[in-house]
Amino acid sequence: MDYKEDIKRWRLILGKDTQDTFSSMNSEAISSLSEEDWLMDRALDAIYNPSGKFMGEAALGAGKGPSNPQISKWLGDVRDLFDKELVKIIQTDAMDRCGLKQLIFEPEILEQVEPDISLASTIMLLKDQIPKHSKESVRAFIKKIVEEINKLLESDIRRAVRAALNKRQHSPIPSASALDFKRTIQRGIKNYNKELKKIIPEHYYFFERASTSPSSKFTVILDIDQSGSMGESVIYSSVMACILASMAALKTRIVAFDTNIVDLTEKSDDPVDLLYGFQLGGGTDINKSITYCMNYIENPKKTIFFLISDLMEGGNRGGMLRHLQEMKDSGVIVVCLLAISGDGQPYYDSQMAGKISSMGIPCFACNPEKLPLLLERVLKGLDLNSFQEEFKKK
C-alpha cells in the first residue's frame, strides 16, 4: 500500500475532525477519496463522532433529532458499505453509544436492521415497552432470527435423535423411510448392472422404527434460566426446545425460571410464541425450579434433564446441589449447559460449575453448533467427560 493510500485509510479511521491535518500532509490523497469513501465516512461519523450524538449536531436539541427516514437511510448505507459481521458491530454500537434502543421499535427501522442475536436479546428485554404499532414488526424481526437458528440446528438435531434412538437393529418389515441404504448398497454392490448402471440388490435391509409408545419414550426436561443475563442462551434454547417437542419419539417439557417458575410446554408449537413467554430480567432461584421439574420424572432411566443457566444461584445453593445429586443417583441423565453470549463466549459461576462437575454431572459451555452431537451422545448414554476435550483438538 503506497503513502497516499495510508493517508486515506487513516483519515477514514480517525474521522472528519482530522480532515485539515491529513489535507496538510497530502491534499491529493484526501481529494482522491471516492464517493463510497465519503458515504462510509458519514455513516461511521453518525455514531463515532466525539459529541456522542447520532448524526452529530443534527441530533442536538429538542425537535432537531434525526427523523426516522434519516436513520433508515443510515442503516441502508451501513448495510451496503460493510460486510455482515461489521454491520452487526456498528448496529450494536449505535444502540449502546447513541441511545437508539427505542428507535429500533419503529417498523421501518426493523425492516432494515441486520438480524443479530444480541439485538434480538435486547429487544426481548424491552418487549414490554414495544408500542402497539410496532408489535408485528418486532415479531417479524424475532422470527427472522429464529429461522436462522432453526436452519443451523434442526436437521442435525433430528438426525442426532434418530441416530441415538434407533438401535440399528434390522427389521423384516419393509418401509421406505426405514431403508438402510448403506448396508443395502454394501451387500448389493456385487450385483451392479453395467448396462443399467444400477445396483440390483438381492435383498433390502430395513431398520426397526423407534417405538413411540409412552413407556418407551425419553422425557427431555429443559429447565431454562430467564434471568437478565441469559438473553442469547434463551433464544437458542427456545429453538432447540421446539425442535425436540416436535419429535414423536420424545416427550419434552419446557420450564422457565427466575425467582418464579413458568411452565412453557404448551407454547412449544412455535419458537416465537415460546420466546414471548419468557420474561427476561428477573433474579435466579435454580433450586426452586429443579424441585418443580422433579415432578416430571416418571422413569428416571428414561429422563434427561438439561439445566440451562449461568449458575448465579440466588436461592438455596446447598439445596440445588443436593437435588441435582438426587436426580443423578436415581438414574436421570443430568447435563448442565452454561450460558453463552451471541459470539459463543461462555459466562457463568465457575465455582458452582466446579462443584457440579465434581458430582459427575457434566457442565458444558457448548457452542450452539455442537448441541446436536452433544444431544446424540446423551441419548446414547455415552461418556460425556471427554466431549469438550475432543472438540478442542479439532
Short mmCIF file of C-alpha atoms in Angstrom, two decimals:
data_model
loop_
_atom_site.label_atom_id
_atom_site.label_comp_id
_atom_site.label_asym_id
_atom_site.label_seq_id
_atom_site.Cartn_x
_atom_site.Cartn_y
_atom_site.Cartn_z
CA MET A 1 0.00 0.00 0.00
CA ASP A 2 1.52 3.36 -1.00
CA TYR A 3 1.78 6.54 1.08
CA LYS A 4 -1.39 8.13 -0.34
CA GLU A 5 -3.44 5.04 0.44
CA ASP A 6 -2.12 5.09 4.02
CA ILE A 7 -3.22 8.72 4.37
CA LYS A 8 -6.70 7.91 3.05
CA ARG A 9 -7.17 4.93 5.36
CA TRP A 10 -6.06 6.80 8.48
CA ARG A 11 -8.27 9.75 7.62
CA LEU A 12 -11.28 7.41 7.36
CA ILE A 13 -10.33 5.63 10.57
CA LEU A 14 -9.85 8.80 12.63
CA GLY A 15 -12.86 10.71 11.31
CA LYS A 16 -13.75 14.07 9.82
CA ASP A 17 -12.18 16.09 12.68
CA THR A 18 -8.76 15.09 11.28
CA GLN A 19 -9.61 16.37 7.78
CA ASP A 20 -7.43 19.51 7.97
CA THR A 21 -4.48 17.65 9.46
CA PHE A 22 -4.42 15.00 6.75
CA SER A 23 -5.08 17.55 3.98
CA SER A 24 -1.96 19.44 5.05
CA MET A 25 0.01 16.19 4.86
CA ASN A 26 -1.22 15.27 1.39
CA SER A 27 -4.18 17.13 -0.06
CA GLU A 28 -4.08 14.98 -3.21
CA ALA A 29 -4.68 11.83 -1.17
CA ILE A 30 -7.68 13.36 0.58
CA SER A 31 -9.14 14.77 -2.64
CA SER A 32 -8.97 11.29 -4.17
CA LEU A 33 -11.48 9.88 -1.67
CA SER A 34 -14.25 8.24 -3.69
CA GLU A 35 -17.98 8.77 -3.28
CA GLU A 36 -18.14 5.42 -1.49
CA ASP A 37 -15.35 6.55 0.87
CA TRP A 38 -17.33 9.68 1.76
CA LEU A 39 -20.50 7.64 2.34
CA MET A 40 -18.56 5.31 4.63
CA ASP A 41 -17.10 8.31 6.44
CA ARG A 42 -20.54 9.84 7.07
CA ALA A 43 -22.06 6.52 8.14
CA LEU A 44 -19.36 5.96 10.77
CA ASP A 45 -19.33 9.59 11.86
CA ALA A 46 -23.03 9.31 12.68
CA ILE A 47 -22.23 7.17 15.74
CA TYR A 48 -18.49 7.57 16.40
CA ASN A 49 -18.33 11.38 16.36
CA PRO A 50 -16.90 12.99 19.54
CA SER A 51 -20.24 14.52 20.53
CA GLY A 52 -21.67 11.05 21.06
CA LYS A 53 -24.86 12.18 19.31
CA PHE A 54 -26.35 10.21 16.48
CA MET A 55 -25.86 12.16 13.22
CA GLY A 56 -23.65 14.65 15.09
CA GLU A 57 -25.05 18.16 15.55
CA ALA A 58 -28.29 17.20 13.83
CA ALA A 59 -29.28 15.31 16.97
CA LEU A 60 -28.86 18.25 19.33
CA GLY A 61 -31.84 19.97 20.90
CA ALA A 62 -35.50 19.11 21.19
CA GLY A 63 -37.14 18.72 17.85
CA LYS A 64 -33.83 18.62 15.99
CA GLY A 65 -33.18 14.89 16.37
CA PRO A 66 -32.85 12.60 13.40
CA SER A 67 -36.07 11.71 11.69
CA ASN A 68 -36.86 8.06 11.05
CA PRO A 69 -36.08 8.42 7.32
CA GLN A 70 -32.57 9.63 8.26
CA ILE A 71 -32.00 6.59 10.43
CA SER A 72 -33.41 4.32 7.73
CA LYS A 73 -31.02 5.82 5.19
CA TRP A 74 -28.13 5.40 7.60
CA LEU A 75 -28.99 1.73 8.16
CA GLY A 76 -29.26 1.22 4.41
CA ASP A 77 -25.85 2.83 3.84
CA VAL A 78 -24.24 0.71 6.54
CA ARG A 79 -25.65 -2.50 5.04
CA ASP A 80 -24.40 -1.51 1.57
CA LEU A 81 -20.93 -0.39 2.64
CA PHE A 82 -19.82 -3.01 5.16
CA ASP A 83 -19.84 -6.77 5.39
CA LYS A 84 -22.39 -8.56 7.56
CA GLU A 85 -20.23 -9.00 10.66
CA LEU A 86 -19.21 -5.32 10.70
CA VAL A 87 -22.85 -4.30 10.24
CA LYS A 88 -23.75 -6.16 13.46
CA ILE A 89 -20.96 -4.42 15.37
CA ILE A 90 -21.92 -0.98 14.06
CA GLN A 91 -25.61 -1.54 14.85
CA THR A 92 -24.77 -2.62 18.40
CA ASP A 93 -22.54 0.43 18.90
CA ALA A 94 -25.33 2.66 17.64
CA MET A 95 -27.70 1.22 20.23
CA ASP A 96 -25.18 1.46 23.08
CA ARG A 97 -23.50 4.79 22.28
CA CYS A 98 -26.37 6.83 20.96
CA GLY A 99 -29.41 5.67 22.91
CA LEU A 100 -31.22 4.28 19.87
CA LYS A 101 -32.84 1.34 21.65
CA GLN A 102 -36.31 2.83 21.49
CA LEU A 103 -35.92 3.71 17.82
CA ILE A 104 -35.42 0.05 16.89
CA PHE A 105 -39.10 -0.43 17.59
CA GLU A 106 -40.01 1.69 14.58
CA PRO A 107 -41.28 -0.64 11.80
CA GLU A 108 -39.21 0.94 9.00
CA ILE A 109 -36.08 0.60 11.14
CA LEU A 110 -36.58 -3.06 12.00
CA GLU A 111 -37.12 -3.89 8.34
CA GLN A 112 -33.58 -2.73 7.57
CA VAL A 113 -31.67 -3.92 10.64
CA GLU A 114 -29.39 -6.90 10.02
CA PRO A 115 -30.70 -9.90 12.02
CA ASP A 116 -28.46 -10.31 15.04
CA ILE A 117 -28.99 -12.46 18.14
CA SER A 118 -27.57 -9.84 20.51
CA LEU A 119 -30.01 -7.26 19.18
CA ALA A 120 -32.82 -9.80 19.42
CA SER A 121 -31.88 -10.35 23.06
CA THR A 122 -32.07 -6.58 23.69
CA ILE A 123 -35.50 -6.46 22.05
CA MET A 124 -36.76 -9.32 24.22
CA LEU A 125 -35.57 -7.47 27.33
CA LEU A 126 -37.53 -4.41 26.21
CA LYS A 127 -40.54 -6.23 24.77
CA ASP A 128 -42.96 -4.86 27.37
CA GLN A 129 -42.12 -1.37 26.09
CA ILE A 130 -42.90 -2.15 22.45
CA PRO A 131 -45.54 0.29 21.14
CA LYS A 132 -48.66 -1.27 19.70
CA HIS A 133 -47.94 -0.13 16.12
CA SER A 134 -44.57 -1.93 16.19
CA LYS A 135 -45.56 -5.30 17.65
CA GLU A 136 -45.89 -7.06 14.28
CA SER A 137 -42.59 -5.66 13.01
CA VAL A 138 -40.80 -6.75 16.16
CA ARG A 139 -42.31 -10.21 15.90
CA ALA A 140 -41.23 -10.47 12.26
CA PHE A 141 -37.69 -9.47 13.23
CA ILE A 142 -37.55 -12.08 16.01
CA LYS A 143 -38.92 -14.66 13.57
CA LYS A 144 -36.00 -13.97 11.19
CA ILE A 145 -33.54 -14.71 13.99
CA VAL A 146 -35.40 -17.88 14.96
CA GLU A 147 -35.45 -19.11 11.36
CA GLU A 148 -31.69 -18.60 11.02
CA ILE A 149 -31.02 -20.61 14.19
CA ASN A 150 -33.53 -23.24 13.10
CA LYS A 151 -31.66 -23.71 9.81
CA LEU A 152 -28.46 -24.12 11.79
CA LEU A 153 -29.81 -26.73 14.21
CA GLU A 154 -32.95 -28.52 13.06
CA SER A 155 -31.68 -31.13 10.59
CA ASP A 156 -28.70 -32.03 12.81
CA ILE A 157 -30.83 -32.32 15.96
CA ARG A 158 -33.36 -34.55 14.20
CA ARG A 159 -30.59 -36.71 12.78
CA ALA A 160 -28.93 -36.94 16.19
CA VAL A 161 -32.14 -38.05 17.91
CA ARG A 162 -32.94 -40.62 15.22
CA ALA A 163 -29.39 -41.97 15.31
CA ALA A 164 -29.47 -42.29 19.08
CA LEU A 165 -32.91 -43.87 19.45
CA ASN A 166 -32.50 -46.22 16.50
CA LYS A 167 -30.56 -49.14 17.95
CA ARG A 168 -29.52 -50.18 14.43
CA GLN A 169 -31.49 -53.41 14.69
CA HIS A 170 -32.79 -54.61 11.36
CA SER A 171 -36.41 -55.41 10.69
CA PRO A 172 -38.07 -57.71 8.14
CA ILE A 173 -40.89 -55.17 7.75
CA PRO A 174 -40.29 -53.05 4.62
CA SER A 175 -40.58 -49.30 4.93
CA ALA A 176 -39.08 -46.71 2.59
CA SER A 177 -38.38 -44.30 5.45
CA ALA A 178 -36.55 -47.06 7.38
CA LEU A 179 -34.42 -48.35 4.47
CA ASP A 180 -30.79 -48.96 5.48
CA PHE A 181 -29.22 -47.56 2.32
CA LYS A 182 -25.63 -48.13 3.41
CA ARG A 183 -25.99 -51.83 4.18
CA THR A 184 -28.28 -52.46 1.19
CA ILE A 185 -25.68 -50.93 -1.16
CA GLN A 186 -22.73 -52.68 0.51
CA ARG A 187 -24.40 -56.08 0.25
CA GLY A 188 -25.72 -55.43 -3.26
CA ILE A 189 -22.64 -53.91 -4.91
CA LYS A 190 -21.68 -57.30 -6.35
CA ASN A 191 -24.90 -57.18 -8.38
CA TYR A 192 -24.05 -53.94 -10.20
CA ASN A 193 -25.64 -53.96 -13.69
CA LYS A 194 -23.30 -52.26 -16.17
CA GLU A 195 -25.96 -51.80 -18.83
CA LEU A 196 -28.45 -50.19 -16.49
CA LYS A 197 -25.66 -48.55 -14.48
CA LYS A 198 -27.53 -49.52 -11.34
CA ILE A 199 -27.17 -51.84 -8.38
CA ILE A 200 -29.84 -54.54 -8.34
CA PRO A 201 -29.97 -55.68 -4.69
CA GLU A 202 -30.95 -59.27 -3.95
CA HIS A 203 -32.18 -58.15 -0.56
CA TYR A 204 -33.20 -54.86 1.05
CA TYR A 205 -32.35 -54.12 4.68
CA PHE A 206 -34.59 -52.03 6.92
CA PHE A 207 -34.10 -50.55 10.36
CA GLU A 208 -36.65 -51.16 13.05
CA ARG A 209 -38.52 -47.96 13.71
CA ALA A 210 -38.07 -46.43 17.12
CA SER A 211 -41.10 -47.15 19.25
CA THR A 212 -43.27 -44.17 20.06
CA SER A 213 -45.27 -45.78 22.89
CA PRO A 214 -45.35 -43.64 26.05
CA SER A 215 -43.40 -46.19 28.10
CA SER A 216 -40.53 -46.27 25.58
CA LYS A 217 -40.17 -42.52 25.11
CA PHE A 218 -37.40 -40.46 26.59
CA THR A 219 -38.57 -37.49 28.62
CA VAL A 220 -36.41 -34.43 27.98
CA ILE A 221 -36.76 -31.62 30.52
CA LEU A 222 -35.28 -28.24 29.65
CA ASP A 223 -35.02 -26.04 32.75
CA ILE A 224 -34.12 -22.61 31.35
CA ASP A 225 -32.83 -19.68 33.37
CA GLN A 226 -34.59 -16.47 32.25
CA SER A 227 -32.62 -14.00 34.36
CA GLY A 228 -31.44 -10.86 32.58
CA SER A 229 -28.01 -12.23 31.62
CA MET A 230 -29.46 -15.20 29.73
CA GLY A 231 -30.86 -13.47 26.60
CA GLU A 232 -28.83 -15.21 23.88
CA SER A 233 -28.99 -18.61 25.59
CA VAL A 234 -32.77 -18.32 25.96
CA ILE A 235 -33.15 -17.74 22.22
CA TYR A 236 -31.03 -20.77 21.29
CA SER A 237 -32.78 -22.88 23.94
CA SER A 238 -36.24 -21.94 22.67
CA VAL A 239 -35.44 -23.08 19.15
CA MET A 240 -33.90 -26.34 20.41
CA ALA A 241 -36.87 -26.96 22.70
CA CYS A 242 -39.39 -26.58 19.87
CA ILE A 243 -37.44 -28.93 17.60
CA LEU A 244 -37.35 -31.59 20.32
CA ALA A 245 -41.01 -31.06 21.20
CA SER A 246 -41.99 -31.71 17.57
CA MET A 247 -40.44 -35.19 17.62
CA ALA A 248 -42.86 -38.01 18.45
CA ALA A 249 -40.10 -40.19 19.92
CA LEU A 250 -39.53 -37.72 22.76
CA LYS A 251 -41.69 -36.22 25.47
CA THR A 252 -40.41 -32.68 26.01
CA ARG A 253 -41.05 -30.39 28.96
CA ILE A 254 -40.00 -26.72 28.93
CA VAL A 255 -39.71 -24.73 32.15
CA ALA A 256 -38.52 -21.13 32.54
CA PHE A 257 -37.41 -19.68 35.84
CA ASP A 258 -36.00 -16.65 37.60
CA THR A 259 -37.31 -16.33 41.15
CA ASN A 260 -40.63 -17.61 39.78
CA ILE A 261 -41.43 -20.63 37.62
CA VAL A 262 -43.34 -20.65 34.34
CA ASP A 263 -44.23 -23.89 32.55
CA LEU A 264 -43.99 -23.12 28.82
CA THR A 265 -44.52 -26.65 27.47
CA GLU A 266 -47.85 -25.69 25.87
CA LYS A 267 -46.13 -22.96 23.80
CA SER A 268 -43.71 -25.35 22.11
CA ASP A 269 -45.55 -25.38 18.77
CA ASP A 270 -43.97 -22.06 17.77
CA PRO A 271 -40.49 -20.88 18.89
CA VAL A 272 -41.53 -17.22 18.59
CA ASP A 273 -44.55 -17.80 20.85
CA LEU A 274 -42.27 -19.68 23.21
CA LEU A 275 -39.77 -16.82 23.26
CA TYR A 276 -42.52 -14.34 24.04
CA GLY A 277 -43.39 -16.49 27.04
CA PHE A 278 -40.04 -15.71 28.65
CA GLN A 279 -39.77 -12.68 30.93
CA LEU A 280 -36.08 -11.79 30.84
CA GLY A 281 -34.74 -9.72 33.69
CA GLY A 282 -35.59 -11.39 36.99
CA GLY A 283 -33.39 -12.89 39.70
CA THR A 284 -32.40 -16.55 39.99
CA ASP A 285 -33.72 -19.41 42.13
CA ILE A 286 -32.39 -22.55 40.47
CA ASN A 287 -33.16 -24.83 43.41
CA LYS A 288 -36.85 -23.90 43.35
CA SER A 289 -37.06 -24.69 39.65
CA ILE A 290 -35.22 -28.02 39.92
CA THR A 291 -37.65 -29.04 42.67
CA TYR A 292 -40.55 -28.23 40.35
CA CYS A 293 -39.04 -30.16 37.43
CA MET A 294 -38.57 -33.28 39.56
CA ASN A 295 -42.36 -33.71 39.39
CA TYR A 296 -41.98 -34.57 35.68
CA ILE A 297 -39.68 -37.53 36.31
CA GLU A 298 -41.71 -40.71 35.75
CA ASN A 299 -38.98 -43.13 34.67
CA PRO A 300 -35.59 -41.81 35.83
CA LYS A 301 -33.63 -44.08 33.48
CA LYS A 302 -35.57 -42.64 30.53
CA THR A 303 -35.26 -39.00 31.60
CA ILE A 304 -32.75 -36.36 30.50
CA PHE A 305 -32.59 -33.14 32.49
CA PHE A 306 -30.90 -30.10 30.93
CA LEU A 307 -30.22 -27.22 33.29
CA ILE A 308 -29.50 -24.17 31.11
CA SER A 309 -28.13 -21.43 33.33
CA ASP A 310 -25.24 -19.17 34.28
CA LEU A 311 -25.44 -20.85 37.73
CA MET A 312 -25.59 -17.50 39.55
CA GLU A 313 -27.83 -19.02 42.22
CA GLY A 314 -29.66 -16.54 44.41
CA GLY A 315 -31.65 -19.23 46.22
CA ASN A 316 -30.57 -22.26 48.24
CA ARG A 317 -27.17 -23.26 46.81
CA GLY A 318 -26.85 -26.32 49.03
CA GLY A 319 -30.38 -27.44 48.17
CA MET A 320 -29.66 -27.01 44.46
CA LEU A 321 -26.60 -29.28 44.63
CA ARG A 322 -28.46 -31.83 46.76
CA HIS A 323 -31.38 -32.06 44.32
CA LEU A 324 -29.07 -32.44 41.32
CA GLN A 325 -27.30 -35.28 43.14
CA GLU A 326 -30.64 -36.94 43.94
CA MET A 327 -31.62 -36.78 40.27
CA LYS A 328 -28.33 -38.31 39.15
CA ASP A 329 -28.44 -41.05 41.77
CA SER A 330 -31.96 -42.03 40.68
CA GLY A 331 -30.74 -42.68 37.13
CA VAL A 332 -31.65 -39.38 35.46
CA ILE A 333 -29.11 -38.15 32.90
CA VAL A 334 -28.29 -34.65 34.18
CA VAL A 335 -26.45 -32.15 31.96
CA CYS A 336 -25.72 -28.50 32.69
CA LEU A 337 -25.50 -26.18 29.68
CA LEU A 338 -23.76 -22.99 30.70
CA ALA A 339 -24.78 -19.55 29.46
CA ILE A 340 -23.21 -18.31 26.25
CA SER A 341 -23.24 -14.94 24.52
CA GLY A 342 -24.04 -14.28 20.86
CA ASP A 343 -20.40 -14.80 19.85
CA GLY A 344 -20.27 -18.14 21.64
CA GLN A 345 -18.31 -16.92 24.67
CA PRO A 346 -19.35 -18.57 27.97
CA TYR A 347 -20.12 -16.74 31.21
CA TYR A 348 -21.10 -18.49 34.42
CA ASP A 349 -20.31 -19.02 38.12
CA SER A 350 -17.14 -21.10 37.74
CA GLN A 351 -17.13 -22.11 41.42
CA MET A 352 -20.64 -23.55 41.19
CA ALA A 353 -19.83 -25.22 37.86
CA GLY A 354 -16.81 -26.84 39.51
CA LYS A 355 -18.93 -28.22 42.35
CA ILE A 356 -21.49 -29.65 39.92
CA SER A 357 -18.76 -31.21 37.77
CA SER A 358 -17.20 -32.82 40.85
CA MET A 359 -20.52 -34.66 41.36
CA GLY A 360 -20.06 -36.35 37.99
CA ILE A 361 -22.56 -34.05 36.26
CA PRO A 362 -21.07 -32.64 33.05
CA CYS A 363 -21.14 -28.86 32.59
CA PHE A 364 -20.68 -27.58 29.06
CA ALA A 365 -20.16 -24.10 27.71
CA CYS A 366 -21.38 -25.60 24.46
CA ASN A 367 -21.28 -23.70 21.19
CA PRO A 368 -24.77 -23.97 19.59
CA GLU A 369 -23.42 -25.84 16.55
CA LYS A 370 -22.27 -28.64 18.88
CA LEU A 371 -25.66 -29.14 20.55
CA PRO A 372 -26.83 -31.89 18.14
CA LEU A 373 -23.74 -34.02 18.74
CA LEU A 374 -23.99 -33.48 22.49
CA LEU A 375 -27.64 -34.49 22.39
CA GLU A 376 -26.84 -37.65 20.42
CA ARG A 377 -24.18 -38.69 22.93
CA VAL A 378 -26.54 -38.03 25.83
CA LEU A 379 -29.34 -40.12 24.30
CA LYS A 380 -26.91 -42.96 23.53
CA GLY A 381 -25.68 -42.92 27.12
CA LEU A 382 -22.09 -42.30 26.04
CA ASP A 383 -19.40 -40.80 28.24
CA LEU A 384 -19.58 -37.00 28.17
CA ASN A 385 -16.48 -36.17 30.16
CA SER A 386 -14.26 -36.10 27.09
CA PHE A 387 -16.75 -34.16 24.95
CA GLN A 388 -15.13 -30.73 25.25
CA GLU A 389 -11.61 -32.12 25.06
CA GLU A 390 -12.39 -33.87 21.78
CA PHE A 391 -13.54 -30.63 20.18
CA LYS A 392 -10.57 -28.66 21.48
CA LYS A 393 -8.35 -30.90 19.38
CA LYS A 394 -10.37 -30.34 16.18
#
